[in-house]
Coordinates of C-alpha atoms in Angstrom, one line a residue:
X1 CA -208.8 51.1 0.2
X2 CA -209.9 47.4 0.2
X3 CA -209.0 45.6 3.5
X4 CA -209.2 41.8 3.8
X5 CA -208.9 39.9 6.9
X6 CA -208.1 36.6 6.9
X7 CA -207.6 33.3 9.9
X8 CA -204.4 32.2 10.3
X9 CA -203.1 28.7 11.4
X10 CA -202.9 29.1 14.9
X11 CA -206.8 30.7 15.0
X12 CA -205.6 34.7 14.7
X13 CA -206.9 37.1 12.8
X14 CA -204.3 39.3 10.5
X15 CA -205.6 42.0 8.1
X16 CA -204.0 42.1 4.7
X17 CA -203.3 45.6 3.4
X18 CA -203.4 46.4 -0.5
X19 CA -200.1 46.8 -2.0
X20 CA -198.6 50.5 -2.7
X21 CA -196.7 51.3 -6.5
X22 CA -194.1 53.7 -6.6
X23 CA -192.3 55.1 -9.6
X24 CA -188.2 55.3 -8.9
X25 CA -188.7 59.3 -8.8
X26 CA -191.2 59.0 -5.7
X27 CA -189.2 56.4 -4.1
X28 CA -186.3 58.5 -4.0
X29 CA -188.1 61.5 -2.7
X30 CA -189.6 59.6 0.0
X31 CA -188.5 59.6 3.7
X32 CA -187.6 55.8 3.6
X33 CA -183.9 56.1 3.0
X34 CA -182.5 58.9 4.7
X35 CA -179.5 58.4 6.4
X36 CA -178.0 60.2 9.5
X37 CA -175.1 60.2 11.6
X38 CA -174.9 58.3 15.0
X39 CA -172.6 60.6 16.4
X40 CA -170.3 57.7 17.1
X41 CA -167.4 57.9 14.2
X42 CA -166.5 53.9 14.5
X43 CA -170.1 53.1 14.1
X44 CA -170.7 55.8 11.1
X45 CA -167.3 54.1 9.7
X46 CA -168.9 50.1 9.9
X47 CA -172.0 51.3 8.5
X48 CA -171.4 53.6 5.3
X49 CA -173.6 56.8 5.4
X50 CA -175.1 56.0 9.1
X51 CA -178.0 54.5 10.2
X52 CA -181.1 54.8 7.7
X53 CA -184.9 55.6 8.6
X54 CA -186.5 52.3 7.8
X55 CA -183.5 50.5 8.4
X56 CA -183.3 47.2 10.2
X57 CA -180.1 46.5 12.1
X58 CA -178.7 43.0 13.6
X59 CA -176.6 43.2 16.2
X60 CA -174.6 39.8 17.0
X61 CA -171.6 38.9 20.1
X62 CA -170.7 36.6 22.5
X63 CA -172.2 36.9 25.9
X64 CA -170.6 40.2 28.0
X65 CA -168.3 41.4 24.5
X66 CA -170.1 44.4 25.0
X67 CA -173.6 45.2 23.0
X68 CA -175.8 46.6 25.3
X69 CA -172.6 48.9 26.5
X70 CA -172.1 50.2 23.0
X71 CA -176.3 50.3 22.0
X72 CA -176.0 52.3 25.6
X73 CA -173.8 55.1 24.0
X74 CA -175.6 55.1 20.8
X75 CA -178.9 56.1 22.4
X76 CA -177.2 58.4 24.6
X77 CA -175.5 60.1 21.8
X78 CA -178.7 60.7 19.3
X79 CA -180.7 61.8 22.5
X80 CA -178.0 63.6 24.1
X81 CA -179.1 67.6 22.8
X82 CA -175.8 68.3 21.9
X83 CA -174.7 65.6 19.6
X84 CA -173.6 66.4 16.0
X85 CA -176.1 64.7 14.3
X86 CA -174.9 65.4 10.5
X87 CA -177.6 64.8 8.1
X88 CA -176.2 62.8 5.3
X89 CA -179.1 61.9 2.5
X90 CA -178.0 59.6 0.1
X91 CA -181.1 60.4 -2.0
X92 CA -179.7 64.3 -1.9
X93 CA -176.1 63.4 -3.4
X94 CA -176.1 66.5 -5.3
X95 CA -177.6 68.9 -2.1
X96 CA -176.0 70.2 1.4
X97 CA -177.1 69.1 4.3
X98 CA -180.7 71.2 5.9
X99 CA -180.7 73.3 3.0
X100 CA -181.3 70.4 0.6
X101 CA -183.8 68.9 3.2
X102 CA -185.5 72.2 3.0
X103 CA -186.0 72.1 -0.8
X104 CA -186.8 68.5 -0.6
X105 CA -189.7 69.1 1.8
X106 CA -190.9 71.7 -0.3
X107 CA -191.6 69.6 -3.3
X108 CA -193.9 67.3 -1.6
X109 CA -197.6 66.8 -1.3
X110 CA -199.3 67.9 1.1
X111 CA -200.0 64.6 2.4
X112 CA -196.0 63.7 2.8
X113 CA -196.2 67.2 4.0
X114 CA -197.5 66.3 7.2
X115 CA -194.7 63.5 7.8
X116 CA -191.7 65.8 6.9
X117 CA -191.2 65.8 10.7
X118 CA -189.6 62.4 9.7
X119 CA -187.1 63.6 7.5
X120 CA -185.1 65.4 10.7
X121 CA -182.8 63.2 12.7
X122 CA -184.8 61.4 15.2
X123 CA -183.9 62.6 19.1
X124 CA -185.7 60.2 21.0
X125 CA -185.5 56.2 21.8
X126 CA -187.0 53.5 22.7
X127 CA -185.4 50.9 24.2
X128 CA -186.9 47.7 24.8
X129 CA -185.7 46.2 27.9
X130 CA -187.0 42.7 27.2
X131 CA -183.4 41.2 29.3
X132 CA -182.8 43.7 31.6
X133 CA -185.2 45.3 34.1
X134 CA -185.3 49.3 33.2
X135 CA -183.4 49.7 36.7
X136 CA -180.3 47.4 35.5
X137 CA -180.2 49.9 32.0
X138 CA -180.6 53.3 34.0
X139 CA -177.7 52.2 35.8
X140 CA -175.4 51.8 32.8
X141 CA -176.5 54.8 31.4
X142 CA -175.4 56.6 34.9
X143 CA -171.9 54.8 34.2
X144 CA -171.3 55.4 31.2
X145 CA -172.6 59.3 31.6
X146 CA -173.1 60.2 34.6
X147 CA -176.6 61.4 36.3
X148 CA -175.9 65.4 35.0
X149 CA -176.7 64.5 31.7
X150 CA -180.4 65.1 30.5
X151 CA -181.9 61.5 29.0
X152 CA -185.2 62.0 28.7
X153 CA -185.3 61.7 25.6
X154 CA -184.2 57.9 26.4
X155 CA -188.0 56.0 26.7
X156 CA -186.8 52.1 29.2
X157 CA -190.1 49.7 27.8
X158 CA -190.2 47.0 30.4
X159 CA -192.0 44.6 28.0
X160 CA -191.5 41.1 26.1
X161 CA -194.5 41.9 24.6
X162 CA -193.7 42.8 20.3
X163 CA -197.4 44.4 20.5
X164 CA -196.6 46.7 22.9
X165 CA -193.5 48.1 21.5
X166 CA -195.4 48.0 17.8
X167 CA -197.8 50.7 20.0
X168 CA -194.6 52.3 21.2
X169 CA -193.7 52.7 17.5
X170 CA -197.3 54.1 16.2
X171 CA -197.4 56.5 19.2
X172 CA -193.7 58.3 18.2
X173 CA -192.6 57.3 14.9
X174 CA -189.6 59.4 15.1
X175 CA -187.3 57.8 16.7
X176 CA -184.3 54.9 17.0
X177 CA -185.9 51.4 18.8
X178 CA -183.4 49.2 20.1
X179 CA -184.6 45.4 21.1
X180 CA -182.6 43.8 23.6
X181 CA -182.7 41.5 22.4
X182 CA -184.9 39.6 19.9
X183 CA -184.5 36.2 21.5
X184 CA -186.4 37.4 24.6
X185 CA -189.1 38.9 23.3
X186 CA -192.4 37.5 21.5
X187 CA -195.7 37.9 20.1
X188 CA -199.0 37.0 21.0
X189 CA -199.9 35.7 17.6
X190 CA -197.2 32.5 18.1
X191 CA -197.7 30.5 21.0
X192 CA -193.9 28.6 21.0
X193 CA -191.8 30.0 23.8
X194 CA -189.5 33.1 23.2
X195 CA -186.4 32.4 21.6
X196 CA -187.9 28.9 18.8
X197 CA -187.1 29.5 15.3
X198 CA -190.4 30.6 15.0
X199 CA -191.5 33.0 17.5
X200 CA -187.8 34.4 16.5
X201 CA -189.3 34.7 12.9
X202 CA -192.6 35.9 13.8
X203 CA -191.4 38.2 16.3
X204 CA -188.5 39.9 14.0
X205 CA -191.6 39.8 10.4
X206 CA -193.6 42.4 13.1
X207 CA -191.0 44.6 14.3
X208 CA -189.1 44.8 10.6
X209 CA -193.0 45.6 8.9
X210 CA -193.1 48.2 11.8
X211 CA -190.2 49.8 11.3
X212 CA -190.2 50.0 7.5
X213 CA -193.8 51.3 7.7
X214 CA -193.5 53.9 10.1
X215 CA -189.7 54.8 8.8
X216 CA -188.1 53.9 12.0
X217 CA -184.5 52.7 12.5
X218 CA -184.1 49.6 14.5
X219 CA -181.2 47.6 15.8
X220 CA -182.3 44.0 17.1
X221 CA -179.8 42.6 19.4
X222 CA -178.9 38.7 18.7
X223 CA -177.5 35.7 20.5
X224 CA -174.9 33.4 19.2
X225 CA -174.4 30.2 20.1
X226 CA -170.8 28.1 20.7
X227 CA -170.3 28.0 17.7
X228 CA -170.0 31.8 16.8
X229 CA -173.1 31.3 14.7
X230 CA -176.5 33.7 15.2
X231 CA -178.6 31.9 17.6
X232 CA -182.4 31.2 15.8
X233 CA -183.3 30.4 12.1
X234 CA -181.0 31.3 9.2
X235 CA -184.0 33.5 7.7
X236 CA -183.5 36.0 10.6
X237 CA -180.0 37.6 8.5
X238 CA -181.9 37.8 5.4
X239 CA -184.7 39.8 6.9
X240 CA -183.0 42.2 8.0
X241 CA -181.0 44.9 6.2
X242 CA -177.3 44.6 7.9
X243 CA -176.0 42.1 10.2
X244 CA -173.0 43.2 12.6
X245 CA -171.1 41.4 14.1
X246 CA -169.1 43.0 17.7
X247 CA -166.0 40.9 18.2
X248 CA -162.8 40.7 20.4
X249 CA -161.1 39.0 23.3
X250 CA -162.9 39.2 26.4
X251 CA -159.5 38.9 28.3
X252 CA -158.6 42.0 26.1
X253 CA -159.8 45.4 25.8
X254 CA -159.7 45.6 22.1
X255 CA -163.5 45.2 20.4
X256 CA -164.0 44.8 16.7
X257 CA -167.5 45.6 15.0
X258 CA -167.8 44.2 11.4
X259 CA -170.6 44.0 8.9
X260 CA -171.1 40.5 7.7
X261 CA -174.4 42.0 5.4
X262 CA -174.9 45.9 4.7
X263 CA -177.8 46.7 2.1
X264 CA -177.3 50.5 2.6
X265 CA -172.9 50.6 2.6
X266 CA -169.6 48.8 2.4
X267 CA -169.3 45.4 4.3
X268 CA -165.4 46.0 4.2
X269 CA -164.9 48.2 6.2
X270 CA -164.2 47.6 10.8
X271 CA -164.9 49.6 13.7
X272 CA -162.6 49.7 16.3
X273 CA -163.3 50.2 19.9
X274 CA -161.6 49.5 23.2
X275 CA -162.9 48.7 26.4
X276 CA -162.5 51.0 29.5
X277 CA -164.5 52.1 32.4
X278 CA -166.5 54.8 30.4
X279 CA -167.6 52.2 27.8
X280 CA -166.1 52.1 24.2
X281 CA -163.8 54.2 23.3
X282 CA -162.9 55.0 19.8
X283 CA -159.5 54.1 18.6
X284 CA -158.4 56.2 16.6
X285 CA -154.7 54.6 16.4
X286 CA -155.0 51.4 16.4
X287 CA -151.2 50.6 16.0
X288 CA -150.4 52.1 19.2
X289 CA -152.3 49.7 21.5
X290 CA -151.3 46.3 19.3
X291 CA -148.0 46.9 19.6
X292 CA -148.0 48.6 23.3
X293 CA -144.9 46.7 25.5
X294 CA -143.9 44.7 22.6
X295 CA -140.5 43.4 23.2
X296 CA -138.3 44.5 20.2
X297 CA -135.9 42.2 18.5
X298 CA -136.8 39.6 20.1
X299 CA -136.7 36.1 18.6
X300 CA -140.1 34.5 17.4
X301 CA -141.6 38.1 17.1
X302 CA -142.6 39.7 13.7
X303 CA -144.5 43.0 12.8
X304 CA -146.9 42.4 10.3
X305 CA -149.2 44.6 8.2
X306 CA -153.2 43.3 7.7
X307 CA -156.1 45.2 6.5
X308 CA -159.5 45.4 8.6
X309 CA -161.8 46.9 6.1
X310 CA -159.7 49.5 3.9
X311 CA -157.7 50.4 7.1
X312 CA -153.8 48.6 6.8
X313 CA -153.3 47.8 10.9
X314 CA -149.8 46.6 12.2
X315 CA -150.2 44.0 14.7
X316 CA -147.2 41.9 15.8
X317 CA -147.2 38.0 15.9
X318 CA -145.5 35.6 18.3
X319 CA -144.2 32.2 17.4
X320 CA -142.5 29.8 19.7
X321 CA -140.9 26.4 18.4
X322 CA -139.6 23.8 21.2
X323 CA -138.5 20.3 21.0
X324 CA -142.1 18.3 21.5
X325 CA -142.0 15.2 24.2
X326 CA -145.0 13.6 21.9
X327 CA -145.1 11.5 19.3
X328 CA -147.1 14.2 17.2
X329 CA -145.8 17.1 17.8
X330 CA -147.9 19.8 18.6
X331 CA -149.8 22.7 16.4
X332 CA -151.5 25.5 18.7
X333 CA -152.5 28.7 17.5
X334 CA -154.6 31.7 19.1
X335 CA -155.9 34.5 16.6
X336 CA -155.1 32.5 13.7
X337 CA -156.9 29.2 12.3
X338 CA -155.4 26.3 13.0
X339 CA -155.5 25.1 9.6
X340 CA -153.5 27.7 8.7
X341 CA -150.6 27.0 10.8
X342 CA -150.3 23.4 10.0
X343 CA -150.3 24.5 6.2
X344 CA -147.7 27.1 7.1
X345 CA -145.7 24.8 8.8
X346 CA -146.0 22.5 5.7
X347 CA -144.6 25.2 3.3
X348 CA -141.9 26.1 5.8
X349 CA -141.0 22.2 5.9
X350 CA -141.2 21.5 2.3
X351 CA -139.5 24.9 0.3
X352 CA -137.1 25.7 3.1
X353 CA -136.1 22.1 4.2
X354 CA -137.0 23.2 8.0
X355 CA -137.1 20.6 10.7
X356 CA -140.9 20.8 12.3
X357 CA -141.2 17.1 12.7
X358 CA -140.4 17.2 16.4
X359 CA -140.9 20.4 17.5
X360 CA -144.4 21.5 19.0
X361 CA -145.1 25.4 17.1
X362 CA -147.5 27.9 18.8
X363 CA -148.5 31.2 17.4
X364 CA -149.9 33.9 18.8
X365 CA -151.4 37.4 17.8
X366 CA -150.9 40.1 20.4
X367 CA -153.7 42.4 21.4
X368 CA -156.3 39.6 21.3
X369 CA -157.0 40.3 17.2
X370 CA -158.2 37.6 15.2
X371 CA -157.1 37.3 11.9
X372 CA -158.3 36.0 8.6
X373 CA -156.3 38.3 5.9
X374 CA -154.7 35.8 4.3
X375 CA -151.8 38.5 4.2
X376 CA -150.4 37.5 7.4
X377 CA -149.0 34.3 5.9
X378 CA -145.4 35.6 5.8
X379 CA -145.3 37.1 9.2
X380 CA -146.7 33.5 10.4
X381 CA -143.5 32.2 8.7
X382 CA -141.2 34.3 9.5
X383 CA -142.3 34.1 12.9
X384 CA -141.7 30.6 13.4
X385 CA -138.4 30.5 11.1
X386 CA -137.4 33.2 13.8
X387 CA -137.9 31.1 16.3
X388 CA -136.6 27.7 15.4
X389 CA -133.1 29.8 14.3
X390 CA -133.6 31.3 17.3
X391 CA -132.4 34.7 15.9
X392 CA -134.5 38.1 15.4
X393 CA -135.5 39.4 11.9
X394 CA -133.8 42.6 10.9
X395 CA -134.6 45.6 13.3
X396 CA -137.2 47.9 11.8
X397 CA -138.7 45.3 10.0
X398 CA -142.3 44.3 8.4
X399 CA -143.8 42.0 6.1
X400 CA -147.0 40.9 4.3
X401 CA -147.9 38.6 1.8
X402 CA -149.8 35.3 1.3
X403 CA -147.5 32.4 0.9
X404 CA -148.5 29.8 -2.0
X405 CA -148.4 25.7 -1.3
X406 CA -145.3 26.2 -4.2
X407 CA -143.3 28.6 -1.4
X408 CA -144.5 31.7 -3.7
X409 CA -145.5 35.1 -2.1
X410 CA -148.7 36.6 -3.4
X411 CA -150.3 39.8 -3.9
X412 CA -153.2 40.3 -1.2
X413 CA -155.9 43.0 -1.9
X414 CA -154.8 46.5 -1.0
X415 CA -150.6 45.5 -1.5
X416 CA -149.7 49.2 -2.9
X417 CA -151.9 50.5 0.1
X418 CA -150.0 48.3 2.5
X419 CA -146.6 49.3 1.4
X420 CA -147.2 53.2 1.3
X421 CA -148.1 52.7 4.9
X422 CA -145.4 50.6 6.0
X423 CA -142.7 53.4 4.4
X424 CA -144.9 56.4 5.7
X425 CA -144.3 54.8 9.4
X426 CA -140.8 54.3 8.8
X427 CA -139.7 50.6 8.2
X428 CA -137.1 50.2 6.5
X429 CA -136.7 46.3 5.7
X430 CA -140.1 45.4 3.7
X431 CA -140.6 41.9 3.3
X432 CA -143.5 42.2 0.6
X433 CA -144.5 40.4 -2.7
X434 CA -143.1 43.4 -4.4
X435 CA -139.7 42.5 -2.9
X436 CA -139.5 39.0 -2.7
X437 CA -141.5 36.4 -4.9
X438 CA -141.0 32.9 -3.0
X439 CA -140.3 32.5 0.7
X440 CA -136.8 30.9 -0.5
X441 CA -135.6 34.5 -1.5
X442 CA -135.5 35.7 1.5
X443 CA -132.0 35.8 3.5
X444 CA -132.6 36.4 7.2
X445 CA -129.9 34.8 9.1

């Protein structure tokens, strides 16, 4: 085929290759696409079907949350020999697992013959310790593992160097590559520093080409800055094919990975891990560690029912209202916004004549959960109302709901979902908008 090289701005040289046609049938029968289990059933969860060859992953959290710990357990569970690594092709809805692959394989040419290697689960990694020295990641891996287990098939590339871990890529194409991270690394063909806007888009155009030619997954490992925002140019989440996002209180042990972008599954759906000296541990029962050494009817407390993803969680939420010594009176909240809880408090004042005017309100969500299901609106209220009565809501109690600037309660997504849950875990006082339709028809005290 016709090659064509051509200068670019800063004096390089780049070779332009011609472009490829497919029709939709040889697309689909292509390796580019097939999915596969981590082994990790949180991660699987976030994600949809798995990771996906060719697929190019963004991995975003605060300093020390914990993303190298969990990319640490990932590669040690696809090269660990006795993970469960299910294969799960999406382009094989209507086939079972290596008996599908089997008679996939066998309808090819015999050029894709060659590369049906690559429709197998990959075993090996390369991870790209562009931060870390490989000494600093060995260690982890000990940690988290212990020295018994084999990890040979885990490859430590001591380089900042994009060209070298392109080689890396060429020389075994079957495998995950994890870059940690992508503001430390750069290539030769931008001369900014590591970490600009542009090396940062030169740097991730490479590595993303690299991976989609070569049908290698990839997660890329990002900053973020004070703001919460991705640290580098916007263009960086639109490159890639799903952003994550690993969040949580570091003075708590709960973490929380979200997708924020998924081109390949759901970007409803939350993973939920929590902290401990062997890493991240799946949590399974959420519910049991949000509401572990809760106080029960206790004044300013109520239970109330969100939904991370298409999982309902019960998380409890603390109110306190005191007589302020300032002139304005005070609004704090943690795990809520702030914005919210001065709106509350304006409902609260205005539809149930409730003095606020001189007390200082905080609110708090136990467990170190932050919330933005606009369902928690009634257990805000009734929090608060609790607390300025200074008198406990019905034992055995739960609510959910999102409260109107008219005092109405209004359906939230997944409400029949919600309520099943709430009766299947045995409340038996449900505050919902099925129940009650504005926050004046409910009689507490």
């Amino acid at each position: 085929p016709f090659l064509k090289t051509t200068k670019t701005k800063s004096g390089g040289k780049i070779t332009l290759k011609p472009a490829e046609s497919f029709s939709v049938r040889s697309a689909l029968s292509s390796q580019t696409g097939y999915t596969f289990s981590t082994g990790i059933g949180e991660f699987d969860r976030v994600l949809g079907p798995g990771l996906t060859k060719g697929g190019v992953y963004l991995l975003a959290g605060q300093p020390g949350i914990g993303k190298s710990t969990l990319l640490t357990q990932l590669a040690l569970s696809i090269s660990s020999p006795t993970s469960p690594l299910a294969p799960k092709n999406t382009s094989l809805r209507g086939g079972k697992g290596d008996a599908a692959i089997q008679k996939q394989s066998s309808s090819l040419t015999t050029s894709s013959r060659a590369q049906s290697r690559d429709l197998t689960p990959p075993r090996n990694v390369i991870y790209v310790c562009s931060e870390e020295n490989p000494a600093q990641v060995a260690t982890r891996i000990t940690r988290l593992q212990g020295v018994s287990l084999k990890t040979d098939n885990i490859k430590l590339l001591n380089t900042s160097t994009v060209e070298n871990v392109l080689e890396e890529i060429k020389s075994d194409p079957n495998c995950l590559v994890i870059i940690d991270s992508i503001q430390s690394v750069f290539t030769a063909v931008n001369p900014t520093t590591p970490g600009s806007p542009s090396q940062i888009r030169d740097s991730a155009s490479y590595l993303i080409q690299a991976a989609k030619e070569n049908s290698v997954p990839m997660i890329i490992v990002g900053h973020v800055t004070k703001d919460g925002d991705i640290a580098g140019p916007k263009m960086l989440e639109h490159m890639v094919d799903t952003v994550l996002e690993l969040s949580g209180d570091r003075q708590h042990l709960l973490r929380l990975l979200r997708t924020v972008k998924n081109r390949f599954g759901p970007t409803d759906e939350t993973g939920i891990f929590r902290m401990n000296s062997n890493g991240l541990e799946e949590v399974k029962d959420p519910g049991s560690i949000l509401l572990e050494g809760r106080v029960k009817n206790a004044p300013g407390s109520c239970l109330t029912m969100i939904m991370e993803g298409t999982r309902p969680l019960t998380v409890e939420i603390q109110a306190l209202a005191v007589s302020s010594p300032l002139p304005i009176p005070r609004r704090i909240a943690k795990g809520i916004s702030g914005n919210r809880l001065q709106l509350i408090c304006a409902i609260l004042t205005k539809h149930l004549n409730l003095s606020l005017a001189t007390k200082d309100v905080f609110v708090n969500v136990t467990g170190g959960m932050d919330i933005k299901d606009p369902g928690a609106d009634l257990g805000i209220a009734l929090a608060i109302l609790s607390s300025v009565k200074d008198k406990p809501l019905p034992e055995n109690s739960i609510c959910f709901g999102e409260l109107g600037l008219l005092g109405e309660i209004r359906k939230v997504g997944f409400t029949d979902k919600m309520l099943k849950e709430a009766k299947a875990l045995g409340y038996t006082t449900i505050f919902s908008p099925i129940s009650q339709t504005s926050i004046r028809s409910i009689k507490l005290m």
